[in-house]
């Protein structure tokens, strides 16, 4: 391959990576209730696991539950569109949380296990809500 072409390709790859990192840092700086969006996303997913009482959930089911949370940005994620499984996978992959394929009723689905959230949740515990003392 031509040296000039190789250098141009390398520069393009480096520019893409730099832009990706800027976008990634930007998301980490956005806050919801004092948390970065990604950390809040993991906490919200954990709440869904608790409310469903299950240890494995399909990506689509998680997204469906996230977008109805009124005080969260998941329903208006990108240009007014809701969070979709592809975007969910991208956000969680950055935190090293990966989905796995499960075969259910003859179909294959991308699913997440609650145990995979544990490390992120342990490193970033939910804030304790302060309780106002009773006044007499």
mmCIF file of C-alpha atoms in Angstrom:
data_model
loop_
_atom_site.group_PDB
_atom_site.id
_atom_site.type_symbol
_atom_site.label_atom_id
_atom_site.label_comp_id
_atom_site.label_asym_id
_atom_site.label_seq_id
_atom_site.Cartn_x
_atom_site.Cartn_y
_atom_site.Cartn_z
ATOM 1 C CA UNK A 1 0.000 0.000 0.000
ATOM 2 C CA UNK A 2 1.194 3.487 -0.772
ATOM 3 C CA UNK A 3 2.858 5.218 2.199
ATOM 4 C CA UNK A 4 0.789 8.375 1.717
ATOM 5 C CA UNK A 5 -2.446 6.384 1.638
ATOM 6 C CA UNK A 6 -1.438 4.426 4.751
ATOM 7 C CA UNK A 7 -0.702 7.665 6.598
ATOM 8 C CA UNK A 8 -4.052 9.142 5.515
ATOM 9 C CA UNK A 9 -5.903 6.049 6.726
ATOM 10 C CA UNK A 10 -4.088 6.151 10.066
ATOM 11 C CA UNK A 11 -4.957 9.835 10.491
ATOM 12 C CA UNK A 12 -8.605 9.106 9.688
ATOM 13 C CA UNK A 13 -8.719 6.290 12.254
ATOM 14 C CA UNK A 14 -7.102 8.515 14.896
ATOM 15 C CA UNK A 15 -9.566 11.344 14.149
ATOM 16 C CA UNK A 16 -12.489 8.913 14.452
ATOM 17 C CA UNK A 17 -11.207 7.578 17.780
ATOM 18 C CA UNK A 18 -10.670 11.104 19.116
ATOM 19 C CA UNK A 19 -14.194 12.125 18.107
ATOM 20 C CA UNK A 20 -15.595 8.974 19.696
ATOM 21 C CA UNK A 21 -13.757 9.695 22.940
ATOM 22 C CA UNK A 22 -15.046 13.291 22.990
ATOM 23 C CA UNK A 23 -18.590 12.005 22.554
ATOM 24 C CA UNK A 24 -18.016 9.412 25.267
ATOM 25 C CA UNK A 25 -16.654 11.996 27.723
ATOM 26 C CA UNK A 26 -19.523 14.342 26.886
ATOM 27 C CA UNK A 27 -22.051 11.666 27.871
ATOM 28 C CA UNK A 28 -20.179 10.971 31.082
ATOM 29 C CA UNK A 29 -20.368 14.670 31.950
ATOM 30 C CA UNK A 30 -24.131 14.867 31.411
ATOM 31 C CA UNK A 31 -25.835 14.304 34.716
ATOM 32 C CA UNK A 32 -29.155 12.925 35.882
ATOM 33 C CA UNK A 33 -29.726 13.202 39.618
ATOM 34 C CA UNK A 34 -25.989 13.840 40.060
ATOM 35 C CA UNK A 35 -24.907 10.759 38.104
ATOM 36 C CA UNK A 36 -23.426 10.424 34.659
ATOM 37 C CA UNK A 37 -26.019 9.188 32.196
ATOM 38 C CA UNK A 38 -24.347 5.798 31.834
ATOM 39 C CA UNK A 39 -24.232 5.168 35.573
ATOM 40 C CA UNK A 40 -27.844 6.306 35.898
ATOM 41 C CA UNK A 41 -28.728 3.953 33.044
ATOM 42 C CA UNK A 42 -27.250 0.995 34.938
ATOM 43 C CA UNK A 43 -29.129 1.948 38.121
ATOM 44 C CA UNK A 44 -32.371 2.273 36.157
ATOM 45 C CA UNK A 45 -31.813 -1.128 34.543
ATOM 46 C CA UNK A 46 -31.209 -2.621 37.983
ATOM 47 C CA UNK A 47 -34.555 -1.173 39.122
ATOM 48 C CA UNK A 48 -36.201 -2.872 36.144
ATOM 49 C CA UNK A 49 -34.625 -6.209 37.089
ATOM 50 C CA UNK A 50 -35.915 -5.764 40.664
ATOM 51 C CA UNK A 51 -39.426 -4.821 39.568
ATOM 52 C CA UNK A 52 -39.613 -7.739 37.116
ATOM 53 C CA UNK A 53 -38.165 -10.164 39.675
ATOM 54 C CA UNK A 54 -35.969 -11.775 37.039
ATOM 55 C CA UNK A 55 -32.234 -12.273 36.552
ATOM 56 C CA UNK A 56 -32.258 -12.133 32.728
ATOM 57 C CA UNK A 57 -34.095 -9.646 30.509
ATOM 58 C CA UNK A 58 -34.237 -9.110 26.757
ATOM 59 C CA UNK A 59 -32.683 -5.877 25.458
ATOM 60 C CA UNK A 60 -35.976 -4.809 23.913
ATOM 61 C CA UNK A 61 -37.841 -5.353 27.200
ATOM 62 C CA UNK A 62 -35.267 -3.238 29.034
ATOM 63 C CA UNK A 63 -35.618 -0.433 26.469
ATOM 64 C CA UNK A 64 -39.416 -0.601 26.637
ATOM 65 C CA UNK A 65 -39.268 -0.180 30.413
ATOM 66 C CA UNK A 66 -36.657 2.592 30.274
ATOM 67 C CA UNK A 67 -38.498 4.820 27.809
ATOM 68 C CA UNK A 68 -41.584 5.081 30.035
ATOM 69 C CA UNK A 69 -39.561 6.540 32.934
ATOM 70 C CA UNK A 70 -40.858 10.101 32.875
ATOM 71 C CA UNK A 71 -38.024 11.773 34.781
ATOM 72 C CA UNK A 72 -35.305 10.192 32.631
ATOM 73 C CA UNK A 73 -33.961 10.986 29.152
ATOM 74 C CA UNK A 74 -34.427 7.465 27.770
ATOM 75 C CA UNK A 75 -37.688 8.275 25.981
ATOM 76 C CA UNK A 76 -36.088 11.220 24.189
ATOM 77 C CA UNK A 77 -32.639 9.776 23.618
ATOM 78 C CA UNK A 78 -31.536 10.791 20.148
ATOM 79 C CA UNK A 79 -33.238 13.547 18.160
ATOM 80 C CA UNK A 80 -36.517 12.926 19.969
ATOM 81 C CA UNK A 81 -36.424 9.173 19.443
ATOM 82 C CA UNK A 82 -36.404 6.649 22.303
ATOM 83 C CA UNK A 83 -33.458 4.534 23.386
ATOM 84 C CA UNK A 84 -33.237 1.390 21.254
ATOM 85 C CA UNK A 85 -31.402 -1.898 21.916
ATOM 86 C CA UNK A 86 -28.471 -0.899 19.684
ATOM 87 C CA UNK A 87 -27.909 2.331 21.626
ATOM 88 C CA UNK A 88 -28.368 0.478 24.902
ATOM 89 C CA UNK A 89 -25.704 -2.041 23.891
ATOM 90 C CA UNK A 90 -23.301 0.752 22.921
ATOM 91 C CA UNK A 91 -23.723 2.577 26.238
ATOM 92 C CA UNK A 92 -23.342 -0.574 28.325
ATOM 93 C CA UNK A 93 -20.411 -1.889 26.298
ATOM 94 C CA UNK A 94 -18.396 1.179 27.326
ATOM 95 C CA UNK A 95 -18.935 0.080 30.941
ATOM 96 C CA UNK A 96 -17.877 -3.465 29.978
ATOM 97 C CA UNK A 97 -21.405 -4.816 30.342
ATOM 98 C CA UNK A 98 -22.180 -7.108 27.437
ATOM 99 C CA UNK A 99 -25.321 -8.837 26.305
ATOM 100 C CA UNK A 100 -25.510 -12.466 25.417
ATOM 101 C CA UNK A 101 -27.608 -14.328 22.919
ATOM 102 C CA UNK A 102 -30.336 -16.530 24.347
ATOM 103 C CA UNK A 103 -32.645 -18.794 22.426
ATOM 104 C CA UNK A 104 -36.239 -18.450 23.612
ATOM 105 C CA UNK A 105 -39.067 -20.290 21.904
ATOM 106 C CA UNK A 106 -37.119 -20.870 18.712
ATOM 107 C CA UNK A 107 -35.959 -17.244 18.416
ATOM 108 C CA UNK A 108 -32.629 -15.749 19.459
ATOM 109 C CA UNK A 109 -32.620 -12.566 21.554
ATOM 110 C CA UNK A 110 -29.935 -10.305 22.970
ATOM 111 C CA UNK A 111 -30.310 -10.404 26.746
ATOM 112 C CA UNK A 112 -28.640 -8.937 29.810
ATOM 113 C CA UNK A 113 -28.035 -10.686 33.108
ATOM 114 C CA UNK A 114 -28.449 -8.783 36.334
ATOM 115 C CA UNK A 115 -25.164 -10.201 37.681
ATOM 116 C CA UNK A 116 -23.297 -8.363 34.911
ATOM 117 C CA UNK A 117 -24.372 -5.015 36.407
ATOM 118 C CA UNK A 118 -22.928 -5.854 39.828
ATOM 119 C CA UNK A 119 -19.416 -4.443 39.365
ATOM 120 C CA UNK A 120 -20.638 -1.074 38.078
ATOM 121 C CA UNK A 121 -23.298 -0.876 40.791
ATOM 122 C CA UNK A 122 -20.760 -1.718 43.510
ATOM 123 C CA UNK A 123 -18.351 0.936 42.247
ATOM 124 C CA UNK A 124 -21.124 3.551 41.886
ATOM 125 C CA UNK A 125 -23.729 3.030 44.614
ATOM 126 C CA UNK A 126 -27.008 4.883 44.440
ATOM 127 C CA UNK A 127 -27.172 7.964 46.631
ATOM 128 C CA UNK A 128 -28.970 7.553 49.901
ATOM 129 C CA UNK A 129 -31.960 9.798 50.094
ATOM 130 C CA UNK A 130 -31.830 12.006 53.117
ATOM 131 C CA UNK A 131 -34.753 11.716 55.432
ATOM 132 C CA UNK A 132 -36.160 14.876 56.949
ATOM 133 C CA UNK A 133 -36.485 14.589 60.714
ATOM 134 C CA UNK A 134 -39.999 14.706 62.101
ATOM 135 C CA UNK A 135 -40.855 18.059 63.605
ATOM 136 C CA UNK A 136 -43.001 18.327 66.625
#
